[in-house]
Amino acid sequence: MKRILIADDESHIRRILEFNLKRAGYEVLATEDGRAALALALSARPDLVILDVSMPELTGLDVCRRLKADATLEATPVFLLTARGQESDAEAGRVAGADQFFTKPFSPKQLVEQVRQAVGEP
Amino acid sequence: MSHRFRWVWPVSIRRQLVVGVALVHLVLMTVFVLTLVHRQKTFLLDRAERRVLFQAELLATTSVHPLLSSDLAGLGEILAVLVRDAGDVPDAMVTDPRGRVVAHRQLGEAGDRLDDATIRATVAGAPRARLVARGQHTIHAAAPVMARGRHVGWAWITGNVSAERAQLDDVTRTGLVYTGVAVLIGTAFAMGLARAILHPLSLLLGGTEQVSQRRWEQPIPVTSTNEVGTVTHERAQFEAVLSGIGEGICVTDTVGRVLMWNRAAEQITRVPAPVMVGAVIPGPLCLVDGDGAVKDFARTVMKRAIDSGEAVSTAATKLMRLDGSVLSIGMTSAPIRDHAGAVQACVSVFRDVTRERDIDRMKTEFVSAVSHELRTPLTSIRAYAETLQDLVGDEATVQEFLKVIEEEAVRLTRLINDVLNLSRIESGRVRFKEESIALAPLVARAIQTAEPKAAMSNVRLATDVVPDLPPFRGDADGIQQVLTNLVDNGVKYNRPGGRVEVRAWLNGGVRVEVRDTGIGMSPDAVRRLGERFFRVDSSETRRAGGTGLGISLVKEILQAHGAVLEVESAEGRGSAFRFVLPVGGGA
Ligand SMILES: Nc1ncnc2c1ncn2[C@@H]1O[C@H](COP(=O)(O)OP(=O)(O)O)[C@@H](O)[C@H]1O
Ligand SMILES: [Mg+2]
């Protein structure tokens, strides 16, 4: 089964994403801060990582950068979620190596669709 | 004074006064002295003539008796009394009626004797006392000697007038001396007068010539109470106003040389006038605008004002003081024209807008923070509503209500985006790029975005962009927003079977037109277009939904491109929106 890691400090967002992805058949790991996300990513080896940009401790951008710097996780797709939707954010996301960029509010249906395209059927 | 006389007639008022007064003195005194000398001469000669005539008559009277009695010795005695050493009468004689000399007495060898012709002429005339001749130093007079009505001879007197002549010379000399003295005194007086008038004037001139350099702490001294004093006073007031103005004032010539730098300018920049005046902008100032340090006058707002001939404003310039503090400067530069209308200088008024800019930035940051905070709950609302729609199955009412929640969430999102965009553009935080952009792809994207909505409301979309349209200069994202907004409006405020067309062609730039066959607007609505949150309130527009910020955004973006949105609309028939984008050279 394909494993997805979600990191967002907003519990409601975490919950609905988790719900939708699980319903689509994926295994989901969820955490509320960047540091934990990094640790989980290294230990649980997810097939795809979804990161909120603004999180305490370590931002989504930081986590993304570190994942992309790790030789074993380099190929793992990373989706970033941002609440700002500004050019500069998208640019920063690209620089950090993110594969997809979603501006809140986003459509969970579309997100699940993108996940399916990135990692295939669960 | 015509130019021809410039070289003779001095230009400075001081010289004019001195030369003028001296000339007037010279002419007046010369005329005066000449008149005086002439009168004196007439008076003196008149007196001498009368004296000589009287002496001739006296001789005629006293010589009657000796002449009748042929007493030659007596006659000689009388002549001797007349011809004395004093030299008043150097020559006297008595003749018979026909002019033959009876007695004659002469002092020394006095020349200038009467010639025979004169004597003959005299004796031929009536026996009457008269002057018979005038010489250089002598006057000759003759008087008939009458004895009881009988003409018995002539008495002749030669009078010496050299004393009078000497006196006359004396008068003339004195007159000349007086003329000279008068001219000297007059000139000195003129110089004094010139100084009295010109000293305050020169202070004033010094003052106005150096308005810029002069230390403002030293006002022009107002000492005179006369007209110059009045002018000086007004000037001083004018300068007090200039220096008292809280805004920095900088006057430059057309190449950027500073002519004036007032006190506020000194205070804002901390660069004193003596340093700035004469320097070419930016001179010692450390200016930074959006694109970097301003090192050249050609890159300043002033230069733009001079070139365009119109007032230009900016709020995007920063100034770094010597102590490292950085200010935002708001400045308006305007050309100064001479009477012929040619731009000869530029006046710039500027002030420290750091506080305003800070507040502005805080406002933008606040809006940005608020919109960010709003997005989080919105994200949940939208995500949960959407997910629920999948869960409730075919329950029609629940589906309908969830759809409403989702749509409203989307609309709220758009509102937040528009507010955020607008506030960022207004605060100048969005810097529009200046790139060479092809219009056609942007039009295609706008049409593509509007496609679903157009299909739903049965509106046809069309484009007519001329194939070889050159690229315009500007910001791709910005113009994309403009087109998307206008096409979106065209679709939204339309009717089934209607049509929206985007046309673009070359005419003084890339001319773009978005035209629809929709519901149109009243002239009043057209006027109010661009007001924040303005929406025409009708059932049709309400059904369409929107924020009322789209056109505001469009106008702001176009303005940043130096373009204006033209709107033409007829109620019930449709609208046309037009603008012209600059075509740029270089990439
Ligand atoms: N093409 C158009 N035809 C008719 N009315 C229009 C058109 N474009 C704009 N309007 C009117 O101007 C108002 C303001 O437009 P806009 O600023 O784009 O706001 P929004 O579209 O979000 O309502 C609209 O609400 C509408 O009433
Ligand atoms: Mg609109």
Coordinates of N, CA and C in Angstrom, one line a residue, chain B residues 177-358:
Chain B
V177 N 36.0 127.8 -12.5 CA 36.3 127.1 -11.3 C 35.0 126.6 -10.6
Y178 N 34.1 127.6 -10.6 CA 32.8 127.2 -9.9 C 32.2 126.0 -10.6
T179 N 32.2 126.0 -12.0 CA 31.6 124.9 -12.8 C 32.3 123.6 -12.4
G180 N 33.7 123.7 -12.3 CA 34.4 122.5 -12.0 C 34.0 122.0 -10.6
V181 N 34.0 122.9 -9.6 CA 33.7 122.6 -8.2 C 32.3 122.0 -8.2
A182 N 31.3 122.6 -8.9 CA 30.0 122.1 -8.9 C 29.9 120.7 -9.4
V183 N 30.6 120.5 -10.5 CA 30.6 119.1 -11.1 C 31.1 118.1 -10.1
L184 N 32.2 118.5 -9.4 CA 32.8 117.6 -8.5 C 31.9 117.3 -7.3
I185 N 31.3 118.4 -6.8 CA 30.4 118.3 -5.6 C 29.2 117.4 -6.1
G186 N 28.7 117.8 -7.3 CA 27.5 117.1 -7.8 C 27.8 115.6 -8.0
T187 N 29.0 115.3 -8.5 CA 29.3 113.9 -8.7 C 29.4 113.1 -7.4
A188 N 30.1 113.8 -6.4 CA 30.2 113.2 -5.1 C 28.8 113.0 -4.5
F189 N 27.9 114.0 -4.7 CA 26.6 113.9 -4.2 C 25.8 112.7 -4.9
A190 N 26.1 112.6 -6.2 CA 25.4 111.5 -6.9 C 25.9 110.2 -6.4
M191 N 27.2 110.1 -6.2 CA 27.7 108.9 -5.7 C 27.1 108.5 -4.3
G192 N 27.1 109.6 -3.5 CA 26.5 109.4 -2.2 C 25.0 108.9 -2.3
L193 N 24.3 109.5 -3.2 CA 22.9 109.2 -3.4 C 22.8 107.8 -3.9
A194 N 23.7 107.5 -4.9 CA 23.6 106.2 -5.5 C 23.9 105.1 -4.4
R195 N 24.8 105.4 -3.5 CA 25.1 104.5 -2.4 C 23.9 104.3 -1.5
A196 N 23.3 105.5 -1.2 CA 22.2 105.4 -0.2 C 21.0 104.6 -0.8
I197 N 20.8 104.7 -2.1 CA 19.7 104.0 -2.7 C 20.2 102.5 -3.0
L198 N 21.4 102.4 -3.4 CA 21.8 101.1 -3.9 C 22.3 100.2 -2.8
H199 N 22.7 100.7 -1.6 CA 23.2 99.8 -0.6 C 22.2 98.8 -0.2
P200 N 21.0 99.3 0.2 CA 20.0 98.3 0.5 C 19.6 97.4 -0.6
L201 N 19.7 98.0 -1.8 CA 19.3 97.3 -3.1 C 20.4 96.2 -3.3
S202 N 21.7 96.5 -3.0 CA 22.7 95.5 -3.3 C 22.6 94.4 -2.2
L203 N 22.2 94.8 -1.0 CA 22.0 93.8 0.0 C 21.0 92.8 -0.5
L204 N 19.9 93.5 -1.0 CA 18.8 92.7 -1.5 C 19.2 91.8 -2.7
L205 N 20.0 92.4 -3.6 CA 20.5 91.7 -4.7 C 21.3 90.5 -4.3
G206 N 22.3 90.9 -3.4 CA 23.1 89.8 -2.8 C 22.2 88.7 -2.2
G207 N 21.2 89.2 -1.6 CA 20.2 88.3 -1.0 C 19.6 87.4 -2.0
T208 N 19.0 88.0 -3.0 CA 18.3 87.1 -4.0 C 19.2 86.3 -4.8
E209 N 20.4 86.8 -5.1 CA 21.3 86.1 -6.0 C 21.7 84.8 -5.2
Q210 N 21.8 84.9 -3.9 CA 22.3 83.8 -3.2 C 21.3 83.2 -2.2
V211 N 20.0 83.4 -2.6 CA 19.0 82.8 -1.8 C 19.4 81.4 -1.4
S212 N 20.0 80.7 -2.3 CA 20.3 79.3 -2.0 C 21.5 79.2 -1.0
Q213 N 22.6 80.0 -1.3 CA 23.7 79.7 -0.5 C 23.6 80.4 0.9
R214 N 23.0 81.6 0.9 CA 23.0 82.4 2.1 C 22.5 81.6 3.3
R215 N 23.1 81.7 4.4 CA 22.7 81.1 5.6 C 21.3 81.6 6.0
W216 N 20.4 80.8 6.1 CA 19.0 81.2 6.3 C 18.8 81.8 7.7
E217 N 19.7 81.6 8.6 CA 19.6 82.2 9.9 C 19.7 83.7 9.8
Q218 N 20.4 84.1 8.7 CA 20.6 85.6 8.6 C 19.6 86.1 7.6
P219 N 18.5 86.7 8.1 CA 17.6 87.3 7.1 C 18.2 88.5 6.5
I220 N 17.6 88.9 5.4 CA 18.0 90.2 4.7 C 17.7 91.3 5.7
P221 N 18.8 92.2 6.0 CA 18.5 93.3 6.9 C 17.6 94.3 6.2
V222 N 16.5 94.6 6.9 CA 15.6 95.6 6.3 C 15.9 96.9 7.1
T223 N 16.7 97.8 6.5 CA 17.1 99.0 7.1 C 16.4 100.3 6.6
S224 N 16.2 100.3 5.3 CA 15.7 101.5 4.7 C 14.2 101.6 4.9
T225 N 13.7 102.8 5.0 CA 12.3 102.9 5.1 C 11.6 103.4 3.8
N226 N 12.5 103.6 2.8 CA 11.9 104.1 1.5 C 11.5 103.0 0.7
E227 N 11.3 103.2 -0.6 CA 10.7 102.2 -1.5 C 11.6 100.9 -1.6
V228 N 12.9 101.1 -1.5 CA 13.8 100.0 -1.6 C 13.5 99.1 -0.3
G229 N 13.3 99.8 0.8 CA 12.9 99.1 2.0 C 11.7 98.3 1.8
T230 N 10.7 98.8 1.1 CA 9.5 98.1 0.9 C 9.7 96.8 0.1
V231 N 10.5 97.0 -1.0 CA 10.8 95.9 -1.8 C 11.6 94.8 -1.0
T232 N 12.6 95.3 -0.2 CA 13.4 94.4 0.6 C 12.5 93.7 1.6
H233 N 11.5 94.4 2.1 CA 10.7 93.8 3.1 C 9.9 92.7 2.5
E234 N 9.3 93.0 1.3 CA 8.5 91.9 0.6 C 9.4 90.7 0.3
R235 N 10.6 91.0 -0.2 CA 11.6 90.0 -0.5 C 11.8 89.1 0.7
A236 N 12.1 89.8 1.8 CA 12.4 89.1 3.1 C 11.2 88.2 3.5
Q237 N 10.0 88.8 3.3 CA 8.8 88.0 3.6 C 8.7 86.7 2.7
F238 N 9.0 87.0 1.4 CA 9.0 85.9 0.5 C 9.9 84.8 0.9
E239 N 11.1 85.2 1.3 CA 12.1 84.3 1.6 C 11.8 83.6 2.9
A240 N 11.2 84.3 3.8 CA 10.8 83.7 5.1 C 9.8 82.6 4.8
V241 N 8.9 82.9 3.9 CA 7.9 81.9 3.5 C 8.6 80.6 2.9
L242 N 9.6 80.9 1.9 CA 10.3 79.8 1.3 C 11.0 79.0 2.3
S243 N 11.7 79.7 3.2 CA 12.6 78.9 4.1 C 11.7 78.3 5.2
G244 N 10.5 78.9 5.5 CA 9.7 78.4 6.5 C 8.8 77.2 6.1
I245 N 8.7 77.0 4.8 CA 7.9 75.9 4.3 C 8.5 74.6 4.8
G246 N 7.6 73.7 5.2 CA 8.1 72.5 5.8 C 8.6 71.5 4.8
E247 N 8.3 71.8 3.5 CA 8.7 70.9 2.5 C 10.0 71.3 1.9
G248 N 10.9 70.3 1.6 CA 12.1 70.7 1.0 C 11.9 71.2 -0.4
I249 N 12.6 72.3 -0.8 CA 12.5 72.9 -2.1 C 13.8 72.9 -2.8
C250 N 13.8 72.3 -4.0 CA 15.1 72.3 -4.7 C 14.8 72.8 -6.1
V251 N 15.5 73.8 -6.5 CA 15.4 74.3 -7.9 C 16.7 74.0 -8.6
T252 N 16.5 73.3 -9.8 CA 17.7 73.0 -10.6 C 17.5 73.6 -12.0
D253 N 18.7 73.8 -12.7 CA 18.6 74.1 -14.1 C 18.3 72.8 -14.9
T254 N 18.4 73.0 -16.2 CA 18.0 71.8 -17.0 C 19.0 70.7 -17.0
V255 N 20.2 71.0 -16.6 CA 21.2 69.9 -16.5 C 21.4 69.4 -15.1
G256 N 20.5 69.9 -14.2 CA 20.5 69.3 -12.8 C 21.4 70.1 -11.8
R257 N 21.9 71.2 -12.2 CA 22.7 72.0 -11.3 C 21.7 72.7 -10.3
V258 N 22.0 72.5 -9.0 CA 21.1 73.1 -8.0 C 21.3 74.6 -7.9
L259 N 20.1 75.3 -8.0 CA 20.2 76.7 -7.9 C 19.6 77.2 -6.5
M260 N 18.8 76.3 -5.9 CA 18.2 76.7 -4.6 C 18.0 75.5 -3.8
W261 N 18.2 75.7 -2.5 CA 18.1 74.5 -1.6 C 17.6 75.1 -0.3
N262 N 16.4 75.0 0.1 CA 15.9 75.7 1.2 C 16.2 75.0 2.5
R263 N 15.7 75.6 3.6 CA 16.1 75.1 4.9 C 15.5 73.7 5.2
A264 N 14.2 73.5 4.8 CA 13.6 72.2 5.0 C 14.4 71.1 4.2
A265 N 14.9 71.5 3.0 CA 15.7 70.6 2.2 C 17.0 70.2 3.0
E266 N 17.6 71.2 3.6 CA 18.7 71.0 4.4 C 18.4 70.0 5.6
Q267 N 17.3 70.3 6.2 CA 16.9 69.5 7.4 C 16.6 68.1 7.0
I268 N 15.9 67.9 5.9 CA 15.5 66.5 5.5 C 16.7 65.7 5.1
T269 N 17.6 66.4 4.3 CA 18.7 65.6 3.7 C 20.0 65.7 4.6
R270 N 20.0 66.7 5.5 CA 21.2 66.9 6.4 C 22.3 67.4 5.5
V271 N 22.1 67.9 4.3 CA 23.1 68.4 3.5 C 22.9 69.9 3.4
P272 N 23.9 70.7 3.8 CA 23.6 72.2 3.8 C 23.6 72.8 2.4
A273 N 23.0 73.9 2.3 CA 22.8 74.6 1.0 C 24.2 74.9 0.4
P274 N 25.2 75.4 1.1 CA 26.4 75.7 0.4 C 27.0 74.5 -0.3
V275 N 26.8 73.3 0.2 CA 27.3 72.1 -0.4 C 26.5 71.7 -1.6
M276 N 25.2 71.9 -1.5 CA 24.3 71.5 -2.6 C 24.3 72.4 -3.8
V277 N 24.2 73.7 -3.4 CA 24.1 74.7 -4.5 C 25.3 74.7 -5.4
G278 N 25.0 74.5 -6.7 CA 26.1 74.4 -7.7 C 26.4 73.0 -8.1
A279 N 26.1 72.1 -7.2 CA 26.3 70.7 -7.4 C 25.3 70.2 -8.4
V280 N 25.6 69.1 -9.2 CA 24.6 68.5 -10.1 C 24.0 67.3 -9.4
I281 N 22.6 67.3 -9.3 CA 21.9 66.2 -8.7 C 22.4 64.9 -9.3
P282 N 22.6 63.8 -8.5 CA 22.4 63.7 -7.1 C 23.5 64.4 -6.2
G283 N 24.6 64.8 -6.8 CA 25.7 65.4 -6.0 C 26.0 64.5 -4.8
P284 N 26.1 65.1 -3.6 CA 26.5 64.3 -2.5 C 25.4 63.5 -1.9
L285 N 24.2 63.6 -2.5 CA 23.1 62.8 -2.0 C 23.2 61.3 -2.4
C286 N 22.8 60.5 -1.5 CA 22.8 59.1 -1.8 C 21.3 58.6 -2.0
L287 N 20.9 58.6 -3.2 CA 19.5 58.3 -3.6 C 19.4 56.9 -4.1
V288 N 18.3 56.2 -3.7 CA 18.1 54.9 -4.2 C 16.6 54.8 -4.7
D289 N 16.4 54.4 -5.9 CA 15.0 54.2 -6.3 C 14.8 52.7 -6.5
G290 N 13.7 52.3 -6.9 CA 13.4 50.9 -7.0 C 14.5 50.0 -7.6
D291 N 15.1 50.6 -8.6 CA 16.1 49.7 -9.4 C 17.5 49.9 -8.9
G292 N 17.7 50.7 -7.9 CA 19.1 50.8 -7.4 C 19.5 52.2 -7.2
A293 N 20.8 52.4 -7.0 CA 21.3 53.8 -6.7 C 21.1 54.7 -7.9
V294 N 20.7 55.9 -7.6 CA 20.6 57.0 -8.6 C 21.9 57.7 -8.7
K295 N 22.6 57.4 -9.8 CA 24.0 58.0 -9.9 C 24.0 59.1 -10.9
D296 N 22.9 59.3 -11.6 CA 22.9 60.2 -12.8 C 21.7 61.0 -12.8
F297 N 21.8 62.3 -13.1 CA 20.6 63.2 -13.2 C 19.6 62.7 -14.1
A298 N 20.0 62.0 -15.2 CA 19.1 61.5 -16.2 C 18.1 60.5 -15.7
R299 N 18.4 59.9 -14.5 CA 17.5 58.9 -14.0 C 16.6 59.5 -12.9
T300 N 16.6 60.8 -12.7 CA 15.8 61.4 -11.7 C 14.4 61.8 -12.2
V301 N 13.5 62.0 -11.2 CA 12.2 62.5 -11.5 C 12.3 63.9 -12.1
M302 N 13.3 64.7 -11.7 CA 13.4 66.0 -12.2 C 13.7 66.0 -13.7
K303 N 14.5 65.1 -14.1 CA 14.9 65.0 -15.5 C 13.6 64.7 -16.3
R304 N 12.8 63.8 -15.7 CA 11.6 63.4 -16.4 C 10.6 64.5 -16.5
A305 N 10.6 65.4 -15.5 CA 9.7 66.5 -15.5 C 10.2 67.5 -16.6
I306 N 11.5 67.7 -16.7 CA 12.0 68.6 -17.7 C 11.8 68.1 -19.1
D307 N 12.0 66.8 -19.2 CA 11.8 66.2 -20.6 C 10.3 66.2 -21.0
S308 N 9.4 65.9 -20.1 CA 8.0 65.7 -20.4 C 7.3 67.1 -20.4
G309 N 7.9 68.1 -19.7 CA 7.3 69.4 -19.6 C 6.1 69.3 -18.7
E310 N 6.0 68.3 -17.9 CA 4.8 68.2 -17.0 C 5.3 67.8 -15.6
A311 N 4.5 68.1 -14.6 CA 4.8 67.7 -13.2 C 4.8 66.2 -13.1
V312 N 5.8 65.7 -12.4 CA 6.0 64.3 -12.2 C 6.1 64.0 -10.7
S313 N 5.4 63.0 -10.2 CA 5.6 62.7 -8.7 C 6.1 61.3 -8.5
T314 N 6.8 61.2 -7.4 CA 7.2 59.8 -7.1 C 7.2 59.7 -5.5
A315 N 7.0 58.5 -5.1 CA 7.1 58.2 -3.7 C 8.0 57.1 -3.4
A316 N 8.7 56.7 -4.5 CA 9.5 55.4 -4.4 C 11.0 55.7 -4.2
T317 N 11.3 56.9 -4.0 CA 12.7 57.2 -3.8 C 13.2 57.1 -2.4
K318 N 14.3 56.5 -2.2 CA 14.8 56.5 -0.8 C 16.1 57.3 -0.7
L319 N 16.3 57.9 0.4 CA 17.5 58.7 0.6 C 18.3 58.2 1.8
M320 N 19.6 58.0 1.6 CA 20.4 57.5 2.7 C 21.2 58.7 3.2
R321 N 21.0 59.0 4.5 CA 21.8 60.1 5.0 C 23.2 59.7 5.4
L322 N 24.1 60.7 5.7 CA 25.5 60.4 6.0 C 25.6 59.4 7.2
D323 N 24.6 59.6 8.1 CA 24.7 58.8 9.3 C 24.1 57.4 9.1
G324 N 23.7 57.1 7.9 CA 23.2 55.7 7.6 C 21.7 55.6 7.7
S325 N 21.0 56.6 8.2 CA 19.6 56.4 8.3 C 19.0 56.6 6.9
V326 N 17.9 55.8 6.7 CA 17.3 55.8 5.4 C 15.9 56.4 5.4
L327 N 15.6 57.3 4.5 CA 14.3 57.9 4.5 C 13.6 57.6 3.2
S328 N 12.2 57.6 3.2 CA 11.5 57.5 2.0 C 11.1 59.0 1.6
I329 N 11.3 59.3 0.4 CA 11.1 60.7 -0.1 C 9.9 60.7 -1.0
G330 N 9.0 61.6 -0.7 CA 7.9 61.8 -1.7 C 8.2 63.1 -2.4
M331 N 8.2 63.1 -3.7 CA 8.7 64.3 -4.4 C 7.8 64.6 -5.6
T332 N 7.6 65.9 -5.9 CA 6.9 66.3 -7.1 C 7.8 67.3 -7.8
S333 N 8.2 67.0 -9.0 CA 9.0 68.0 -9.8 C 8.2 68.6 -10.9
A334 N 8.4 69.9 -11.1 CA 7.6 70.5 -12.1 C 8.6 71.4 -12.9
P335 N 8.4 71.5 -14.2 CA 9.3 72.4 -15.0 C 8.9 73.9 -14.8
I336 N 9.9 74.7 -14.9 CA 9.7 76.1 -14.8 C 10.0 76.7 -16.2
R337 N 9.0 77.4 -16.7 CA 9.2 77.9 -18.1 C 9.5 79.4 -18.1
D338 N 10.2 79.8 -19.1 CA 10.4 81.3 -19.3 C 9.2 81.8 -20.1
H339 N 9.3 83.1 -20.3 CA 8.1 83.8 -20.9 C 7.8 83.2 -22.3
A340 N 8.8 82.6 -23.0 CA 8.6 82.1 -24.3 C 8.1 80.6 -24.2
G341 N 8.0 80.1 -23.0 CA 7.4 78.8 -22.8 C 8.5 77.7 -22.8
A342 N 9.7 78.0 -22.9 CA 10.8 77.0 -22.9 C 11.1 76.6 -21.5
V343 N 11.3 75.3 -21.3 CA 11.7 74.9 -19.9 C 13.1 75.4 -19.6
Q344 N 13.2 76.1 -18.5 CA 14.6 76.6 -18.2 C 15.0 76.1 -16.9
A345 N 14.2 75.6 -16.1 CA 14.6 75.1 -14.8 C 13.5 74.1 -14.3
C346 N 13.7 73.6 -13.1 CA 12.8 72.6 -12.5 C 12.7 72.8 -11.0
V347 N 11.5 72.9 -10.6 CA 11.4 73.1 -9.1 C 10.8 71.8 -8.6
S348 N 11.4 71.3 -7.5 CA 11.0 70.1 -6.9 C 10.7 70.3 -5.4
V349 N 9.5 69.8 -5.0 CA 9.1 69.9 -3.6 C 9.1 68.5 -3.1
F350 N 9.8 68.3 -2.0 CA 9.9 66.9 -1.4 C 9.8 66.9 0.1
R351 N 9.4 65.8 0.6 CA 9.3 65.7 2.0 C 9.5 64.2 2.4
D352 N 9.8 64.1 3.7 CA 10.1 62.8 4.3 C 8.7 62.1 4.5
V353 N 8.6 61.0 3.7 CA 7.3 60.2 3.8 C 7.5 58.9 4.5
T354 N 8.7 58.8 5.2 CA 9.0 57.5 5.8 C 7.9 57.0 6.7
R355 N 7.3 57.9 7.5 CA 6.2 57.5 8.4 C 5.0 57.0 7.6
E356 N 4.6 57.8 6.6 CA 3.5 57.3 5.8 C 3.7 56.0 5.1
R357 N 5.0 55.8 4.6 CA 5.3 54.6 4.0 C 5.3 53.5 5.0
D358 N 5.8 53.8 6.2 CA 5.8 52.7 7.2 C 4.3 52.3 7.5

